[in-house]
Coordinates of N, CA and C in Angstrom, one line a residue:
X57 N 151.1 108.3 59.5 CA 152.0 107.1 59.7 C 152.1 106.4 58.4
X58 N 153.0 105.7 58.3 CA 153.4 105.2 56.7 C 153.0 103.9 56.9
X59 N 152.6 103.2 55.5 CA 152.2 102.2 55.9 C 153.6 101.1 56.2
X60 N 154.4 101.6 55.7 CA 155.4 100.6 55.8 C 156.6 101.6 56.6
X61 N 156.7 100.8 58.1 CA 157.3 101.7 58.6 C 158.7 101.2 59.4
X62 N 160.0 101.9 59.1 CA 160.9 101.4 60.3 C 160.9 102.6 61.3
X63 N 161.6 102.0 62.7 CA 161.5 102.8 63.8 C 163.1 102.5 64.3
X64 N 163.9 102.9 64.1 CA 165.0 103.3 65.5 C 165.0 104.4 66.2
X65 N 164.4 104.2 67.2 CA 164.9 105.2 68.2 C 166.4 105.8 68.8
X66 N 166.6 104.6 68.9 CA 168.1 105.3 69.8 C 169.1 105.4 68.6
X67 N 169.5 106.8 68.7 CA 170.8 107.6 67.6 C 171.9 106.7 67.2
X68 N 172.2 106.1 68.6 CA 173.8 105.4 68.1 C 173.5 104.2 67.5
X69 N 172.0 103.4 67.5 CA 171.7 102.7 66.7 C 171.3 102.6 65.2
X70 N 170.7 104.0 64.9 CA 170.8 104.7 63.9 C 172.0 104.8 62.8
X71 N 173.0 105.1 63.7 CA 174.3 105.1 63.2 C 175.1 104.1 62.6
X72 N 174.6 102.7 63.7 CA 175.2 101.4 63.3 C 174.6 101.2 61.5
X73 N 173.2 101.3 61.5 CA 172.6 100.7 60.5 C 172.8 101.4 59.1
X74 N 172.8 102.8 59.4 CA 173.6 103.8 58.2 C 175.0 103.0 58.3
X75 N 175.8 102.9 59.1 CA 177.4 102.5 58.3 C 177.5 101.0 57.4
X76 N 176.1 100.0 58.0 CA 175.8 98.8 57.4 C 175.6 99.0 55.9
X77 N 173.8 100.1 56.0 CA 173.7 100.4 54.7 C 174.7 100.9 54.0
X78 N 175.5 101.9 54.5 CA 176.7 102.6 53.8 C 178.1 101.1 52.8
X79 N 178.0 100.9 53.6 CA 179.0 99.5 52.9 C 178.4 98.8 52.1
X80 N 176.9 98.0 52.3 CA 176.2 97.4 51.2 C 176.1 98.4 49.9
X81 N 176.1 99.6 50.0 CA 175.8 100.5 48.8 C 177.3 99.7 48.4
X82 N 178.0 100.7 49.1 CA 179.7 100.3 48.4 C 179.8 99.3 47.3
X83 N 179.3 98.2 47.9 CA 179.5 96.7 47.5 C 178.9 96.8 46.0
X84 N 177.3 97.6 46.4 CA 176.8 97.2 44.9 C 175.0 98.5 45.4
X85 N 175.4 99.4 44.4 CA 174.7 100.6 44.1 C 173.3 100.2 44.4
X86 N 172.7 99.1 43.8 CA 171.1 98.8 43.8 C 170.9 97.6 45.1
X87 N 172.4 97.9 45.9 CA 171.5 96.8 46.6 C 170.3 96.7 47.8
X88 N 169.7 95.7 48.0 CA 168.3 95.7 48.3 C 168.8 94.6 50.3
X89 N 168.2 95.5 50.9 CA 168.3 94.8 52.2 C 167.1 94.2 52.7
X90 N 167.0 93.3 53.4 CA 165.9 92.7 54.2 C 166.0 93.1 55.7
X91 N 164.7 93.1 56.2 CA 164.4 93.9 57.6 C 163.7 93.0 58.2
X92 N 164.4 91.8 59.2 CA 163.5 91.2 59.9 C 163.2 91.0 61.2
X93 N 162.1 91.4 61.8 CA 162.1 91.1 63.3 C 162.6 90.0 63.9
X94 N 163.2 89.4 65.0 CA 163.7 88.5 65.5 C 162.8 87.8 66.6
X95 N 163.0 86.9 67.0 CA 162.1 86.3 68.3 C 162.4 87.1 69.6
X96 N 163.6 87.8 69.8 CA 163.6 88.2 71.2 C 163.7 90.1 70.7
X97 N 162.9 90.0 69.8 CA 162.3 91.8 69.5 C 163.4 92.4 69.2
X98 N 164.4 92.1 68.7 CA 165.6 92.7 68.1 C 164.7 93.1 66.3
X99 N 165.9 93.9 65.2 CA 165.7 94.0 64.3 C 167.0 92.9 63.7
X100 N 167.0 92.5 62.6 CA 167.8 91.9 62.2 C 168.0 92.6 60.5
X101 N 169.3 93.2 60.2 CA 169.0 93.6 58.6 C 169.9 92.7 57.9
X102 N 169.6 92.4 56.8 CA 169.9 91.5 55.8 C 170.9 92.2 54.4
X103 N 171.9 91.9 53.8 CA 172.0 92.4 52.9 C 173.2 91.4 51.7
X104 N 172.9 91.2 50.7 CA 174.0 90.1 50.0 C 175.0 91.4 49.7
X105 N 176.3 90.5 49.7 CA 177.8 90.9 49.8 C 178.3 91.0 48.4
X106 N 177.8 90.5 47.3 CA 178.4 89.8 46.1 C 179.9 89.0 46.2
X107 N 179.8 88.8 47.1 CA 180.8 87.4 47.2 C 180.1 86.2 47.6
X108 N 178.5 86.3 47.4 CA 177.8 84.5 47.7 C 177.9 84.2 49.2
X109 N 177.8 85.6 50.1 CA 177.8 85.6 51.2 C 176.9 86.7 51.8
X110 N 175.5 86.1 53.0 CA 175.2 86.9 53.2 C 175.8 87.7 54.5
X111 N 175.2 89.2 54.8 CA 175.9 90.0 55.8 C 174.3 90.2 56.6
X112 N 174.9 90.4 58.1 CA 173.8 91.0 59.0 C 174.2 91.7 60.3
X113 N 173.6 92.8 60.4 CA 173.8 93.5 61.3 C 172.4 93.2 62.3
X114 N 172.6 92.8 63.6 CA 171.7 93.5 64.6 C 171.5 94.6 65.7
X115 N 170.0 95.4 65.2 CA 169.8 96.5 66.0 C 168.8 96.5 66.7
X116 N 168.6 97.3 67.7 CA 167.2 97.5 68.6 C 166.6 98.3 67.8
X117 N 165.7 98.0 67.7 CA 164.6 98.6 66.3 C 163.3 97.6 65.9
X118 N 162.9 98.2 65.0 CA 160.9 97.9 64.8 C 160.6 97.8 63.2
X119 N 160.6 96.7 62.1 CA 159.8 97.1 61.0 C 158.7 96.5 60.7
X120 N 157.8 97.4 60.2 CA 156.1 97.2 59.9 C 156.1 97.2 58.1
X121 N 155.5 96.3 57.5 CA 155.8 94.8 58.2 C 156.9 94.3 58.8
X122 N 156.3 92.8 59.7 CA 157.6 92.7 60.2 C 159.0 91.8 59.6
X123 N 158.7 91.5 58.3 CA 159.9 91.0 57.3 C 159.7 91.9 56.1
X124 N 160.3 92.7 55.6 CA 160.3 93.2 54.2 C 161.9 93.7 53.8
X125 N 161.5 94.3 52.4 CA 162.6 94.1 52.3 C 163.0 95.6 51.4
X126 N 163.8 96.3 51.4 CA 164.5 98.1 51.1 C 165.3 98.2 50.0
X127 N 165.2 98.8 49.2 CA 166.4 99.6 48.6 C 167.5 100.1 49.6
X128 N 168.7 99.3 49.4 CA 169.5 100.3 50.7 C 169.8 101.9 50.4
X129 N 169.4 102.3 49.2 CA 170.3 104.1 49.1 C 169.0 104.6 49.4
X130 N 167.6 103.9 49.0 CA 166.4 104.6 49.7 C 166.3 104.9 51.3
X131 N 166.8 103.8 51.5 CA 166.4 103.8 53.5 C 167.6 105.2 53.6
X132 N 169.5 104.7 53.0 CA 169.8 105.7 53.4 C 169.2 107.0 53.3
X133 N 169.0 107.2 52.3 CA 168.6 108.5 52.4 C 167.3 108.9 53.3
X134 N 166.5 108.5 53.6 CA 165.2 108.5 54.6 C 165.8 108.6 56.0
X135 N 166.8 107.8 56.2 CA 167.5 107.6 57.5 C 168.1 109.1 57.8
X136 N 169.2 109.4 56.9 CA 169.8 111.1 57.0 C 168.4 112.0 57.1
X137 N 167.5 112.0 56.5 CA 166.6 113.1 57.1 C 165.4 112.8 57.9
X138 N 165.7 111.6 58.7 CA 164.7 111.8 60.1 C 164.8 112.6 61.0
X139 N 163.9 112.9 62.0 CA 164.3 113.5 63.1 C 164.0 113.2 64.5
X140 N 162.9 111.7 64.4 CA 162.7 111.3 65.1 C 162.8 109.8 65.3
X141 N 163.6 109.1 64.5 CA 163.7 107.8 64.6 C 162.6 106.7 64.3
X142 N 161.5 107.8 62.9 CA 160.8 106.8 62.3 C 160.7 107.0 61.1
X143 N 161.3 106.2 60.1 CA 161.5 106.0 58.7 C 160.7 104.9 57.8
X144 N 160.8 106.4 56.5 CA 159.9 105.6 55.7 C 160.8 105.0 54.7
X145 N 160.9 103.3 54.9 CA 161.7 102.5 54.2 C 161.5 102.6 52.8
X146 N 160.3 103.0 51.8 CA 160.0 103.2 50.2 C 159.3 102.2 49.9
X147 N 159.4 101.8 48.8 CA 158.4 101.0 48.0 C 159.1 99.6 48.6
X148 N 158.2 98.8 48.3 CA 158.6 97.4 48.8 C 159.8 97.1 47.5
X149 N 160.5 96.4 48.0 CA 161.5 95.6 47.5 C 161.7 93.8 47.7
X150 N 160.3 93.3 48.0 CA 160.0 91.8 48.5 C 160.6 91.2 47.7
X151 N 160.1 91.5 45.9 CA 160.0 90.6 44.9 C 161.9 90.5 44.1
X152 N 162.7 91.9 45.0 CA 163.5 91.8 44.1 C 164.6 90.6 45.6
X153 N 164.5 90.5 45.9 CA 165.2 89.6 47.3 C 165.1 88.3 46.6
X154 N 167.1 87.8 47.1 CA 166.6 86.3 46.0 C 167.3 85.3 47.5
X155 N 166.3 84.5 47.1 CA 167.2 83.1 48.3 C 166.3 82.9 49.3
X156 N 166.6 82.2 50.2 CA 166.2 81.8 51.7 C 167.7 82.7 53.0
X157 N 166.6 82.6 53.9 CA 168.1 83.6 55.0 C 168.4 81.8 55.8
X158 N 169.4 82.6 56.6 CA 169.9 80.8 57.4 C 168.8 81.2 58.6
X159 N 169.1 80.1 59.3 CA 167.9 79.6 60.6 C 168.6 80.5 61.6
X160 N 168.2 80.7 62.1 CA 168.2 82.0 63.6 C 169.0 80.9 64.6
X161 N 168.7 79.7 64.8 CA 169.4 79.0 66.0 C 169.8 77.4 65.4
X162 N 170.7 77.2 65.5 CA 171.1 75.6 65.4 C 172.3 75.7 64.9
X163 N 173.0 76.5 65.1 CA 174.6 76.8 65.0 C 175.3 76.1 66.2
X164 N 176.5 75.5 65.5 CA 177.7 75.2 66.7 C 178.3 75.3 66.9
X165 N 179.1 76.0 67.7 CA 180.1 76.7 68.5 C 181.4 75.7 67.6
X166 N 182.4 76.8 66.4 CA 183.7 75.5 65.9 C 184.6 76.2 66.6
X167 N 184.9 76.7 66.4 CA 186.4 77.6 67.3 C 186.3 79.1 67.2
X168 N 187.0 80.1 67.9 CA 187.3 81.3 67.6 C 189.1 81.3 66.9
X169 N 188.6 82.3 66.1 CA 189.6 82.9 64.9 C 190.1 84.4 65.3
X170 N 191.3 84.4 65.8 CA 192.0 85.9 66.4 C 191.6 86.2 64.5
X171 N 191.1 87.8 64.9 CA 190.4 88.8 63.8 C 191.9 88.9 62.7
X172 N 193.0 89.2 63.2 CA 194.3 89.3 62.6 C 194.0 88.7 61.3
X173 N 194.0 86.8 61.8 CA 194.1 85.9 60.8 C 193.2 86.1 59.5
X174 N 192.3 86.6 59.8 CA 191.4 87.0 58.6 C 191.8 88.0 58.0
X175 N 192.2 89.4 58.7 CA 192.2 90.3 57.8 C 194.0 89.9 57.1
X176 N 194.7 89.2 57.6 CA 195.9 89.0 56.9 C 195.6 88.2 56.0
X177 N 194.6 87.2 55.6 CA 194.1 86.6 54.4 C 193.6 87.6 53.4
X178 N 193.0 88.5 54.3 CA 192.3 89.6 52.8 C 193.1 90.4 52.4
X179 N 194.1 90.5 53.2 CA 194.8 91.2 52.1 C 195.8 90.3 51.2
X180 N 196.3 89.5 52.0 CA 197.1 88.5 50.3 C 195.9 88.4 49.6
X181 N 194.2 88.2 49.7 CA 193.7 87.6 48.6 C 193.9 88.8 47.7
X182 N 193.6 90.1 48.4 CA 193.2 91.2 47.5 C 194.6 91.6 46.7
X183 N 195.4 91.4 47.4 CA 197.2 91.2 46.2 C 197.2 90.9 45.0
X184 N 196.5 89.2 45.0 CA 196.3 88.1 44.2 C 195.1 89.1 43.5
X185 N 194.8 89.3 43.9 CA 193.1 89.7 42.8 C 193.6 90.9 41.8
X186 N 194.3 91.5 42.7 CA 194.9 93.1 42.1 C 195.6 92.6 40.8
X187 N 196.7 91.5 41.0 CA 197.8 90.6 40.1 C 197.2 90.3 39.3
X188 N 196.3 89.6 39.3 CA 195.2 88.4 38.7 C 193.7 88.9 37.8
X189 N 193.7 90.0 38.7 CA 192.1 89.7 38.5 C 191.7 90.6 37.2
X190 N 190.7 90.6 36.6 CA 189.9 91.3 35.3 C 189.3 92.6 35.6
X191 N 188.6 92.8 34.6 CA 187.5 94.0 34.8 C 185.9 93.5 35.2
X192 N 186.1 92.2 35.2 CA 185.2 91.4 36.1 C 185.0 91.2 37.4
X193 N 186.3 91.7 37.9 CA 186.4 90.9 39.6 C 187.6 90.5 39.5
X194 N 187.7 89.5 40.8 CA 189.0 88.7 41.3 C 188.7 87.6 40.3
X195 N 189.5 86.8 40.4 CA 189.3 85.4 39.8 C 188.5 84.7 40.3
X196 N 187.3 83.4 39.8 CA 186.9 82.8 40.7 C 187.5 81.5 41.4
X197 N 188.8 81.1 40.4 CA 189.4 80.1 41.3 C 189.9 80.6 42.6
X198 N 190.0 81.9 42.7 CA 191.1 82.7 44.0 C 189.9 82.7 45.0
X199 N 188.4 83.3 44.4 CA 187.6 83.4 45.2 C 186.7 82.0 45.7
X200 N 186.7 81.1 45.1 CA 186.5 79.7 45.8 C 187.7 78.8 46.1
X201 N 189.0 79.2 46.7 CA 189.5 78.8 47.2 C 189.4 78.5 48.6
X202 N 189.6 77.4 49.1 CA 189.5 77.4 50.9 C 190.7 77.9 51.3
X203 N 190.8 78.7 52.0 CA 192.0 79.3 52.7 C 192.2 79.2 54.3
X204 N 191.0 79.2 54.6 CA 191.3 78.6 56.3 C 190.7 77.6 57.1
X205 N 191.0 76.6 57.7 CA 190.6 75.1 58.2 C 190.2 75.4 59.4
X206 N 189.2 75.4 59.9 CA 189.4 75.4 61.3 C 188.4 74.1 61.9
X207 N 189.1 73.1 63.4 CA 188.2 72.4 63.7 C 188.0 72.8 65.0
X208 N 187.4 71.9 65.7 CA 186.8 71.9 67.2 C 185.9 70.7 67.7
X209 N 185.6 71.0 68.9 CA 184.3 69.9 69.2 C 183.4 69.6 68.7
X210 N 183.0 70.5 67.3 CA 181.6 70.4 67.0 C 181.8 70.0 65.1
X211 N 183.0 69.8 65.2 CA 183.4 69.5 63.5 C 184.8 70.1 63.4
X212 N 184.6 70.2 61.6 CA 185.9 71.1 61.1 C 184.6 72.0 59.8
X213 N 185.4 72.6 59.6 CA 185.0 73.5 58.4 C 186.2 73.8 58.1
X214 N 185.6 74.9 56.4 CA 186.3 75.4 55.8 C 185.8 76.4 55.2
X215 N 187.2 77.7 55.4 CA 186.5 79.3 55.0 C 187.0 79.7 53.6
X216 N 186.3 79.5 52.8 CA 186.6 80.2 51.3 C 186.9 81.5 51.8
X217 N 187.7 81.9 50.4 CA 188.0 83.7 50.2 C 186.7 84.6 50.1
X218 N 186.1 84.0 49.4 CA 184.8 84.7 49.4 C 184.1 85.2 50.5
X219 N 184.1 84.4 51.6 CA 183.3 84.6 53.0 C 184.5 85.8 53.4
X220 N 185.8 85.5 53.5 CA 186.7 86.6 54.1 C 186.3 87.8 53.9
X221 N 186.4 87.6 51.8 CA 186.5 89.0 51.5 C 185.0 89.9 52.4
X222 N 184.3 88.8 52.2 CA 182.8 89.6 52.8 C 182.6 90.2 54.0
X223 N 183.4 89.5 55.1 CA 183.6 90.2 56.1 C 184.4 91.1 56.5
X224 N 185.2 91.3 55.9 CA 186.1 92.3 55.6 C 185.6 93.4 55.0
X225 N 184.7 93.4 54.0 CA 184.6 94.1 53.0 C 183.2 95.0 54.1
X226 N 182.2 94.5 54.8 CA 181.1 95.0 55.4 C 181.9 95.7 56.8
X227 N 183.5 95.4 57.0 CA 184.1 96.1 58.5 C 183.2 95.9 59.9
X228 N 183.0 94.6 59.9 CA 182.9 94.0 60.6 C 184.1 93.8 62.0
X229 N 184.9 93.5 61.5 CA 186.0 93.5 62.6 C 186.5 95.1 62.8
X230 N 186.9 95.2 64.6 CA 187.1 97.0 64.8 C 188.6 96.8 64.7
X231 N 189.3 98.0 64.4 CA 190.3 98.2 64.6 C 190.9 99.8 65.0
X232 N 192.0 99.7 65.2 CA 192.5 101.6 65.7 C 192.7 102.5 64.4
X233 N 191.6 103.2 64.5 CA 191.8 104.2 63.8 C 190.5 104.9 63.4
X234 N 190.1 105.8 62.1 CA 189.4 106.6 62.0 C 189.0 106.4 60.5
X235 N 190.3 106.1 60.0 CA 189.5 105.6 57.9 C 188.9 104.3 58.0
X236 N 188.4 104.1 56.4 CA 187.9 102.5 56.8 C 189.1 101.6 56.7
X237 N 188.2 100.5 57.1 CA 189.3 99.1 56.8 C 189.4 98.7 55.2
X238 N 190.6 98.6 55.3 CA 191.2 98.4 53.4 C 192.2 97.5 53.8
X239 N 191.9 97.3 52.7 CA 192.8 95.8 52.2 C 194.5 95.9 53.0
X240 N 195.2 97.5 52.7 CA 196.3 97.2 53.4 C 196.1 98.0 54.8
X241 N 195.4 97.8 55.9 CA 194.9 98.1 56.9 C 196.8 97.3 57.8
X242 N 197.0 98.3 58.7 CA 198.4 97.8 59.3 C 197.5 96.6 60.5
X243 N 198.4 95.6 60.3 CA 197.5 94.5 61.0 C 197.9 95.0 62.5
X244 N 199.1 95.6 63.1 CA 199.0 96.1 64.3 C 197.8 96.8 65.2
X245 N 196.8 97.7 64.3 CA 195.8 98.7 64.7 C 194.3 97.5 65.0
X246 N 194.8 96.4 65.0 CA 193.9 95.2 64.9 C 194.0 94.6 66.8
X247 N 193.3 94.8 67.7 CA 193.8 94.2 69.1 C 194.3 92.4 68.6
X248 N 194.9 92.1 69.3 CA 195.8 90.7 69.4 C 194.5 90.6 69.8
X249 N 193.6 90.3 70.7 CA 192.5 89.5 71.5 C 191.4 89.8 70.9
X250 N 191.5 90.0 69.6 CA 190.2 90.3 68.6 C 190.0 89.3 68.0
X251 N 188.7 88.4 68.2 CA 188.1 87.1 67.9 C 187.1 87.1 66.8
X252 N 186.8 86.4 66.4 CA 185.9 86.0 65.2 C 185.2 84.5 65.4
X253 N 184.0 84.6 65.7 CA 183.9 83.5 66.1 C 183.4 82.5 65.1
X254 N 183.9 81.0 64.9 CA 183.2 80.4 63.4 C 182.2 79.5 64.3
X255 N 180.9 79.5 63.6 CA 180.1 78.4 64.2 C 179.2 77.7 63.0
X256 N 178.7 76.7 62.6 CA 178.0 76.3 61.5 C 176.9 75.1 61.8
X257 N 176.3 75.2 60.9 CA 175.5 73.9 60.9 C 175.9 73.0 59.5
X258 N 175.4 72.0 59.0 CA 175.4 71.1 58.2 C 175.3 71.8 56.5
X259 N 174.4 72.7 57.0 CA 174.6 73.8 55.4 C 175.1 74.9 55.6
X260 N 175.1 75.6 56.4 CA 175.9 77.0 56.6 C 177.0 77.1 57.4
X261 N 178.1 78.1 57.3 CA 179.0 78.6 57.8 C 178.3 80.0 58.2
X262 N 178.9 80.2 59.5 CA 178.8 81.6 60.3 C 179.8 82.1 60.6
X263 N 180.6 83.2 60.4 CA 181.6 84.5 61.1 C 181.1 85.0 62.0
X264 N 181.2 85.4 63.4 CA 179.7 86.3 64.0 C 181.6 87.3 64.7
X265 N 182.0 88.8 64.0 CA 182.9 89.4 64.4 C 182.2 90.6 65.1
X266 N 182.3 91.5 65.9 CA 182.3 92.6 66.7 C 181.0 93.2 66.2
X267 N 181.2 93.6 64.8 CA 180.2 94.5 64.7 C 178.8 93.9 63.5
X268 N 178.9 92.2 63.1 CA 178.2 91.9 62.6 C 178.8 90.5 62.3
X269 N 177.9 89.7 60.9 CA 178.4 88.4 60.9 C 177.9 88.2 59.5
X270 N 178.7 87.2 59.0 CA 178.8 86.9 57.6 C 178.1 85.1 57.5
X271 N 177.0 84.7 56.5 CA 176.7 83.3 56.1 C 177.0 83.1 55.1
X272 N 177.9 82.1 54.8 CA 177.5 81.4 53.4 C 177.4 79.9 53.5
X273 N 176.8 79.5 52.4 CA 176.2 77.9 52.4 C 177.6 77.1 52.4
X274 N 177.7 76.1 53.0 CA 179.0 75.5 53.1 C 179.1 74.6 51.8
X275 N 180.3 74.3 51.7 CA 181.2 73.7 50.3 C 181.5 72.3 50.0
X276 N 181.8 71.3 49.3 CA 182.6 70.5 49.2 C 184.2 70.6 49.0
X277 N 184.3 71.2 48.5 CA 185.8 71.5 47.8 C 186.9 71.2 49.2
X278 N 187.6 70.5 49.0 CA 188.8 69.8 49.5 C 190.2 70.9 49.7
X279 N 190.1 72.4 49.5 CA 191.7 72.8 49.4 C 192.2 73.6 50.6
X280 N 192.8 73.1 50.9 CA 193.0 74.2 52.2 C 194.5 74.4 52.1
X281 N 194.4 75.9 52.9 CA 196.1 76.7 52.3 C 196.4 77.2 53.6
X282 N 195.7 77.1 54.5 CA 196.3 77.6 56.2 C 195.3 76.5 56.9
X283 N 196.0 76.2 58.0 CA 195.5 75.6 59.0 C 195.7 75.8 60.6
X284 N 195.1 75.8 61.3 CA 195.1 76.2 62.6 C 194.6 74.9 63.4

């Protein structure tokens, strides 16, 4: 047995966390995920977006220890040649993890966001970036722009581009079809009753969509370009 060990058992869960890791590679070749058990014995994995936004997927699964932290192209590849749903995650990766994760509970319910609205944001941003942007990236005024308002009983917030792109970018929200989601994804293959839910506390903003959920630390900046 390894000393540092993950366990998924069940295949289709397996699957989920390969397409997670698969997108965090996308994002950025060295990136490094966190593995943390939860209070109600879920797995929870961790991975930064490079948009200043973190992403998390949860699966029924096991890591020993029970917070550490992976190379994601390591796990993938350990993941593709199991055969029994216990993997050897590689050398630790503790020291290269930067930040604090958000709190597990004290989120409040601000409104749901039909999934549409978001992915029609990412693609005008990704227009604007294509127009705009360097061999750097997008712009960062494009990417710290607030682009969507939303309030409710529990406050208002506001969703920078950056959080969009990130949720978008890990395909998070499902839609009809069989390629991935890209920037000009037909917004029809999107269900009308596909939700996104925003909830926050005092420092963080949460996305929690279908197949995962996006944090980032909430903002001052004053600009909003859609409102609901």
């Amino acid at each position: 047995m390894f000393e540092r060990t993950l366990t998924v058992p069940d295949a289709v869960e397996r699957e989920n966390l390969t397409a997670f890791l698969s997108k965090s590679v996308r994002l950025d070749e060295a990136a490094v995920v966190r593995l943390r058990m939860r209070a109600d014995g879920r797995l929870a994995v961790w991975a930064s977006t490079g948009f200043d936004a973190l992403a998390v997927r949860v699966i029924s699964g096991k890591i020993v220890p029970d917070d550490t932290s992976a190379a994601a192209d390591q796990l993938l590849a350990a993941l593709d040649s199991e055969s029994d749903g216990v993997v050897d995650p590689g050398f630790s990766m503790d020291s290269a993890w930067r930040g604090a994760l958000p709190p597990d509970t004290g989120f409040a319910h601000v409104d749901d966001v039909p999934a549409r609205v978001l992915i029609d944001l990412a693609q005008r941003g990704a227009a604007l970036a294509k127009e705009h942007g360097s061999s750097h990236g997008p712009p960062v005024s494009l990417l710290d722009q607030e682009v969507l308002h939303v309030d409710g009983e529990a406050g208002d917030v506001s969703i920078t581009m950056r959080t969009v792109f990130a949720l978008t970018a890990m395909g998070f929200v499902p839609y009809t079809g069989v390629d991935p989601l890209t920037s000009d994804i037909d917004l029809e293959r999107i269900d009308v009753d596909e939700k996104v839910r925003v909830r926050a506390t005092k420092v963080w903003l949460r996305l929690d969509a279908r197949y995962g959920s996006v944090f980032s630390r909430r903002g001052n900046q004053l600009s909003i370009t859609v409102e609901r």
